[in-house]
Amino acid sequence: MIYEGMKEHLEASDLVVFAYPVYTFLAPSQLHRTIAFLKEKKTKLQGKYMTQITTSKHFYDVTAHRYIEDNAMDMGMKVIRGLSADMADLLTREGQKDAREYWEYVLNCIREDCYENQVQNKNDKKRKTTAYHAMGIHKEHSQTKRVVIVTDYQKGQDNLKNMIVDFRSKLPYETTVVNLRKMNIRGGCLGCFHCAKDGKCIYTDHFDSFLRNRIQTNDAIVYAFAIEDHSMGSLFKMYDDRQFCNGHRTVTMGIPMAYLISGNYEEEQNLRMVVEARAEVGGNYLSGVATDEGSQTEIDHVITALTKKLSYAMEHHYQQPRNFYGVGGMKIFRDLIYVMRGLMKEDHRFYKEHGMYDFPQKQIGTRIGISAVGMLLSIPAAQSKMQGKMTEGMLLPYEKIFAELEKEKEQ
Ligand SMILES: Cc1cc2nc3c(=O)[nH]c(=O)nc-3n(C[C@H](O)[C@H](O)[C@H](O)COP(=O)(O)O)c2cc1C
């Protein structure tokens, strides 16, 4: 019923504006479901203009926008760049001015018939997915580590099932499978912030305790899904959004992750960024992603390699320093929690305990050193003397380390 009303309005419109809050790197699960619905019902949106307005803290607003754009393009829509506002922007004069100017820009795009996907790349060659048959090799499974596989597998997804079967048989540890379809998740996150107080969700489906007791207690977490509308699908997204009850605490930090994905993952640049960024921000080593792209033998090799990489990561507690996705993401969280510490008390405690408030002003030694160099450089005589010495200066601490290593070797 709701859909029929929506379909009528959408099909009668010239411009569709997707307006939503950014949730967990993408759109709220409810919007993922809506998009799936629009596609299932073959809603006639071809040739219509679309744009989007989001509010967020700019934490992966970029992947959210790209997700909506990719789906709009699937439906043949003309994509006009969206507006990504900070949560508080529209309360400020500057933010309101930006919004007005953006709207003028949208109207002009329609008047002039210009849009982002004016020229589409027709030459994209897709690496094919193939039917994958489980090899059924069985190994001894040790119980020294606990591994959970979270999936939304449903009947008909044979490749996904066979990949899970093989992954389980090749991994030298016992695994538990949690199928989200068998769980009673009452609904998507409502953004009510009830959990900000004490970590308890307003829904009474015990999802928060399920997360804490059955997921976060494992030595590794493996996610297994089939790509749906350029994402992990609305049910998986619901699982992701509901993790908001953990606040911004990276509670699974140090636990390695792996993915089994059915579909053309190689083509899904945006989803690949989300998968990597999620692991980066969470402080989880991403052991890898096995997909069903390639031949039976290739897929089998990739799954085998993934079980080996994951085992190594678990055994050695292997981690890597965060890259831009992780460092940048954590700086946004850090600033957010610091400002909102009066409300987000659990988050604040966690950030303090884990030394996550790495504000620059805390690096007192470095700052004093750099100021001294700056002052020296403002004196013309010192400036000419120091010319070309900057690199030498930067190498100095390393030379000290090399000298120490040499000394150790001699002893
Ligand atoms: C479940 C959940 C996930 C969120 N994920 C993100 C995120 O990935 N990036 C971000 O910048 N903000 C995120 N936020 C913050 C929301 O974007 C922000 O609360 C929203 O823009 C406020 O809009 P509203 O007032 O319309 O709810 C998230 C909030 C919730 C409740």
XYZ file of C-alpha atoms and ligand atoms in Angstrom:
442
model
C 0.000 0.000 0.000
C 2.677 2.457 1.053
C 4.640 1.503 -2.015
C 1.699 2.098 -4.367
C 1.394 5.676 -3.102
C 5.106 6.199 -3.384
C 5.251 4.719 -6.887
C 2.530 7.052 -8.108
C 4.322 10.134 -6.748
C 7.717 9.030 -7.999
C 6.551 8.205 -11.480
C 4.750 11.548 -11.779
C 7.791 13.565 -10.704
C 10.552 15.228 -12.728
C 13.094 15.259 -9.922
C 13.601 12.767 -7.102
C 15.482 13.981 -4.023
C 16.853 11.317 -1.695
C 17.077 12.966 1.708
C 18.477 10.882 4.552
C 20.950 10.795 7.426
C 24.175 8.917 6.646
C 24.142 5.643 8.596
C 27.164 3.370 8.966
C 29.059 4.429 5.816
C 25.906 4.251 3.668
C 22.176 4.986 3.872
C 19.878 3.707 6.659
C 18.813 0.068 6.146
C 15.247 1.299 5.583
C 16.393 3.223 2.509
C 18.341 0.200 1.261
C 15.103 -1.770 1.459
C 13.213 1.007 -0.339
C 15.714 0.988 -3.176
C 15.445 -2.798 -3.482
C 11.671 -2.341 -3.620
C 11.823 0.331 -6.322
C 13.905 -2.024 -8.419
C 11.816 -5.131 -7.711
C 8.644 -3.288 -8.701
C 10.302 -1.872 -11.805
C 9.332 1.659 -10.885
C 9.611 3.830 -13.979
C 12.304 6.341 -13.097
C 14.260 6.334 -16.342
C 15.266 9.771 -17.544
C 14.223 11.495 -14.314
C 16.653 13.745 -12.524
C 17.794 12.774 -9.070
C 19.858 14.377 -6.364
C 20.409 13.830 -2.660
C 20.640 15.754 0.583
C 22.280 14.171 3.596
C 23.115 15.196 7.114
C 26.029 13.535 8.858
C 29.340 14.197 10.555
C 31.020 13.746 7.149
C 32.174 10.331 8.282
C 32.014 8.417 4.988
C 29.325 10.643 3.509
C 31.223 10.020 0.278
C 30.387 6.298 0.177
C 26.761 6.963 1.087
C 26.361 9.387 -1.815
C 28.078 7.042 -4.216
C 25.792 4.174 -3.135
C 22.674 6.188 -3.951
C 24.161 7.436 -7.228
C 25.095 3.906 -8.351
C 21.534 2.732 -7.744
C 19.985 5.779 -9.392
C 22.104 5.071 -12.458
C 20.897 1.447 -12.435
C 17.378 2.834 -12.672
C 18.349 5.075 -15.577
C 18.139 8.327 -13.648
C 20.099 11.497 -14.361
C 22.394 12.099 -11.423
C 22.871 15.626 -10.070
C 25.510 15.977 -7.369
C 24.049 16.053 -3.864
C 24.520 18.216 -0.774
C 26.327 16.697 2.175
C 25.611 18.898 5.180
C 27.083 18.512 8.617
C 24.395 17.798 11.227
C 24.502 21.376 12.477
C 25.080 23.158 9.152
C 21.476 24.005 8.461
C 21.282 25.870 11.767
C 23.913 28.339 10.645
C 23.611 31.227 8.180
C 26.536 29.822 6.200
C 24.901 26.371 6.021
C 21.575 27.858 4.942
C 23.352 29.855 2.234
C 25.079 26.668 1.018
C 21.718 24.886 0.881
C 20.065 27.710 -1.078
C 22.957 27.868 -3.529
C 22.902 24.108 -3.937
C 19.215 24.243 -4.802
C 19.861 26.936 -7.413
C 22.577 24.698 -8.831
C 20.161 21.724 -9.037
C 17.540 23.829 -10.809
C 20.130 25.075 -13.263
C 21.273 21.496 -13.991
C 17.670 20.642 -14.862
C 17.216 23.761 -16.996
C 20.437 23.037 -18.887
C 19.959 19.241 -18.873
C 23.401 18.566 -17.431
C 24.115 15.701 -15.073
C 26.988 13.567 -13.846
C 26.367 10.440 -15.909
C 25.969 12.296 -19.201
C 28.511 9.988 -20.835
C 28.384 6.455 -19.586
C 31.269 4.093 -19.876
C 29.943 1.314 -22.028
C 33.209 -0.597 -22.155
C 33.340 -1.862 -18.615
C 34.375 -5.470 -18.730
C 33.049 -7.475 -15.840
C 35.010 -10.334 -14.409
C 32.524 -13.203 -14.467
C 31.238 -14.994 -11.429
C 30.935 -18.741 -11.929
C 28.948 -21.497 -10.297
C 31.079 -22.613 -7.380
C 30.850 -26.163 -6.075
C 31.888 -27.005 -2.543
C 35.030 -29.109 -2.501
C 34.184 -30.656 0.845
C 37.717 -31.142 2.157
C 37.538 -31.796 5.840
C 40.267 -30.889 8.270
C 40.646 -31.420 11.958
C 39.110 -28.429 13.650
C 40.720 -27.083 16.758
C 38.627 -25.434 19.437
C 41.374 -23.164 20.647
C 39.907 -20.229 18.732
C 36.332 -19.146 18.238
C 35.251 -17.924 14.827
C 31.793 -16.685 13.905
C 30.423 -16.426 10.366
C 27.606 -13.891 10.107
C 25.510 -14.307 6.980
C 22.128 -13.499 5.487
C 22.218 -16.577 3.256
C 18.882 -17.636 1.794
C 17.746 -20.497 -0.411
C 18.940 -20.184 -3.982
C 22.280 -18.530 -3.099
C 24.242 -21.686 -3.873
C 27.590 -20.011 -4.434
C 27.411 -18.228 -1.112
C 26.448 -21.461 0.644
C 29.270 -23.423 -1.006
C 31.812 -20.751 -0.208
C 30.756 -20.867 3.447
C 30.902 -24.700 3.444
C 34.423 -24.729 2.005
C 35.663 -21.915 4.170
C 34.475 -23.791 7.249
C 36.040 -27.052 6.194
C 39.385 -25.481 5.271
C 39.726 -23.273 8.346
C 41.526 -25.249 11.057
C 39.166 -23.922 13.751
C 35.601 -24.594 14.752
C 33.180 -22.027 13.338
C 29.669 -21.006 14.319
C 27.288 -19.696 11.684
C 24.783 -16.987 12.560
C 22.113 -16.512 9.906
C 20.485 -13.095 10.270
C 17.354 -14.383 8.533
C 16.716 -16.742 11.430
C 16.972 -13.983 13.980
C 14.173 -11.874 15.185
C 15.612 -8.429 14.451
C 12.637 -6.173 14.967
C 13.710 -3.352 12.675
C 16.362 -0.912 11.541
C 18.002 1.658 13.791
C 15.584 4.519 14.496
C 18.321 7.029 15.322
C 16.588 7.746 18.639
C 19.905 7.888 20.556
C 18.339 5.980 23.444
C 21.466 3.805 23.502
C 23.776 6.811 23.949
C 22.908 6.781 27.647
C 23.590 3.188 28.666
C 24.243 1.171 25.484
C 20.723 -0.319 25.604
C 18.598 -0.298 22.458
C 14.983 0.831 22.552
C 13.919 -2.337 20.679
C 13.300 -5.285 22.978
C 14.671 -7.911 20.591
C 17.902 -8.359 22.629
C 20.044 -7.558 19.596
C 22.473 -5.613 21.817
C 23.144 -8.589 24.107
C 23.354 -10.899 21.066
C 26.111 -8.665 19.692
C 27.973 -8.546 22.969
C 27.699 -12.242 23.822
C 27.701 -14.038 20.487
C 29.643 -11.815 18.116
C 32.116 -9.673 19.993
C 33.429 -12.587 22.082
C 34.973 -14.357 19.063
C 38.608 -14.472 17.961
C 37.603 -13.623 14.391
C 34.490 -12.403 12.611
C 33.668 -13.463 9.058
C 30.904 -11.786 7.070
C 29.255 -13.659 4.211
C 26.716 -12.065 1.867
C 25.722 -11.661 -1.752
C 25.999 -8.173 -3.264
C 22.602 -6.499 -3.521
C 22.122 -3.091 -5.120
C 25.829 -2.248 -4.759
C 25.797 -2.980 -1.032
C 25.511 -5.778 1.486
C 21.703 -5.715 1.225
C 19.135 -4.233 3.565
C 19.112 -7.025 6.170
C 22.873 -6.953 6.585
C 22.673 -3.188 6.672
C 20.138 -3.462 9.485
C 22.667 -5.582 11.394
C 25.307 -2.902 10.743
C 23.126 0.035 11.772
C 21.951 -1.650 14.934
C 25.566 -1.807 16.074
C 25.067 1.839 16.937
C 24.309 0.524 20.432
C 28.123 0.249 20.736
C 28.244 3.993 20.192
C 31.539 5.010 18.621
C 33.500 2.526 20.679
C 35.713 0.277 18.617
C 34.803 -2.678 20.810
C 36.111 -5.368 18.448
C 39.508 -3.686 18.079
C 42.228 -6.253 17.389
C 39.833 -8.975 16.175
C 40.649 -9.920 12.560
C 37.921 -9.986 9.939
C 37.315 -11.720 6.651
C 34.588 -11.595 4.017
C 32.986 -14.142 1.715
C 31.156 -12.211 -0.977
C 29.113 -13.515 -3.869
C 28.871 -11.154 -6.853
C 30.978 -8.820 -8.967
C 32.930 -7.375 -6.065
C 35.810 -6.280 -8.258
C 33.439 -3.882 -10.033
C 32.025 -2.493 -6.802
C 34.570 0.174 -6.023
C 32.328 1.834 -3.445
C 31.531 -1.356 -1.558
C 35.215 -2.235 -1.542
C 35.948 1.084 0.096
C 33.235 0.474 2.709
C 34.593 -2.995 3.516
C 38.150 -1.745 3.899
C 37.168 1.408 5.758
C 34.990 -0.477 8.251
C 37.882 -2.700 9.198
C 40.288 0.250 9.293
C 38.124 2.378 11.553
C 37.277 -0.563 13.797
C 40.966 -1.482 14.245
C 40.296 -4.928 12.737
C 42.863 -6.499 10.462
C 41.090 -7.270 7.182
C 42.470 -10.699 6.340
C 40.882 -10.577 2.928
C 37.809 -10.956 0.785
C 37.032 -14.165 -1.105
C 34.536 -13.847 -3.937
C 33.002 -16.163 -6.521
C 34.652 -14.330 -9.424
C 36.863 -16.567 -11.553
C 37.040 -20.294 -12.203
C 36.269 -23.060 -9.703
C 40.006 -23.553 -9.098
C 40.665 -19.821 -8.662
C 37.830 -19.401 -6.180
C 39.015 -22.471 -4.293
C 42.562 -21.013 -4.095
C 41.278 -17.684 -2.843
C 39.204 -19.338 -0.108
C 42.173 -21.499 0.941
C 44.446 -18.456 1.070
C 41.867 -16.543 3.091
C 41.648 -19.295 5.731
C 45.456 -19.239 5.997
C 45.643 -15.458 6.311
C 42.873 -15.385 8.892
C 44.493 -18.188 10.898
C 47.800 -16.314 10.890
C 46.118 -13.095 11.998
C 44.383 -14.917 14.847
C 47.457 -16.848 15.978
C 49.773 -13.842 15.891
C 47.259 -11.132 16.795
C 48.428 -9.508 13.594
C 47.519 -5.890 13.003
C 48.676 -3.098 10.755
C 48.867 0.623 11.402
C 45.697 2.348 10.261
C 45.718 3.908 6.780
C 43.935 7.096 5.664
C 40.502 5.459 5.921
C 41.159 4.555 9.544
C 43.195 7.555 10.701
C 40.847 10.067 9.049
C 37.725 8.300 10.305
C 38.989 8.106 13.878
C 39.844 11.814 13.924
C 36.225 12.623 13.088
C 35.003 10.324 15.876
C 37.563 11.719 18.323
C 36.422 15.305 17.782
C 32.756 14.316 17.881
C 33.002 12.415 21.147
C 35.127 15.116 22.772
C 32.465 17.730 22.056
C 29.578 15.429 22.985
C 31.237 13.836 26.006
C 28.538 15.182 28.315
C 26.010 12.910 26.586
C 28.138 10.112 25.185
C 29.667 9.171 28.512
C 30.495 5.550 27.675
C 32.225 6.633 24.481
C 34.161 9.333 26.341
C 35.376 6.853 28.960
C 36.440 4.423 26.217
C 38.311 7.112 24.282
C 40.107 8.282 27.414
C 41.027 4.739 28.466
C 42.412 3.897 25.044
C 44.336 7.157 24.568
C 42.167 8.085 21.599
C 42.188 11.794 22.337
C 45.394 12.319 20.379
C 44.841 15.999 19.886
C 47.901 17.715 18.405
C 48.281 20.010 21.409
C 49.213 16.976 23.491
C 52.481 16.447 21.605
C 54.224 19.050 23.717
C 57.810 17.888 23.045
C 57.366 17.853 19.260
C 55.645 21.223 19.271
C 58.406 22.872 21.307
C 61.039 21.356 18.999
C 59.283 22.538 15.856
C 58.734 26.034 17.275
C 62.462 26.264 18.039
C 63.324 25.312 14.445
C 60.730 27.817 13.184
C 62.254 30.596 15.281
C 65.753 29.763 14.076
C 64.613 29.817 10.480
C 63.211 33.324 10.879
C 66.762 34.618 11.501
C 68.366 35.311 8.076
C 71.893 34.247 9.183
C 70.620 30.936 10.559
C 68.489 30.471 7.463
C 71.450 30.460 5.070
C 73.436 28.202 7.431
C 70.596 25.692 7.638
C 69.905 25.612 3.907
C 69.794 21.990 2.759
C 70.201 20.784 6.348
C 66.500 19.999 6.871
C 66.756 16.505 5.411
C 69.888 15.834 7.431
C 68.000 16.923 10.533
C 65.121 14.594 9.762
C 67.506 11.684 9.297
C 69.363 12.366 12.546
C 67.121 10.290 14.847
C 67.355 7.357 12.413
C 71.143 7.537 12.388
C 71.026 7.229 16.157
C 68.908 4.062 15.830
C 71.253 2.586 13.204
C 74.248 3.291 15.459
C 72.505 1.529 18.336
C 71.719 -1.456 16.123
C 75.352 -1.661 15.003
C 76.450 -1.613 18.632
C 74.009 -4.423 19.457
C 75.338 -6.471 16.526
C 78.937 -6.064 17.707
C 78.024 -7.261 21.174
C 22.904 4.078 13.218
C 23.598 5.358 12.936
C 24.685 5.347 12.094
C 25.340 6.531 11.778
N 26.384 6.485 10.926
C 26.980 7.634 10.547
C 28.066 7.603 9.617
O 28.471 6.556 9.109
N 28.622 8.790 9.276
C 28.218 9.987 9.825
O 28.813 10.995 9.487
N 27.200 10.025 10.712
C 26.578 8.887 11.074
N 25.539 8.925 11.965
C 25.072 10.234 12.435
C 23.896 10.675 11.589
O 24.259 10.888 10.251
C 23.298 11.926 12.145
O 22.821 11.615 13.427
C 22.163 12.390 11.292
O 22.701 13.009 10.167
C 21.241 13.302 11.995
O 20.143 13.469 11.146
P 18.679 13.456 11.729
O 18.662 14.612 12.684
O 17.828 13.632 10.534
O 18.528 12.124 12.401
C 24.885 7.766 12.320
C 23.794 7.766 13.190
C 23.148 6.593 13.487
C 21.965 6.621 14.407
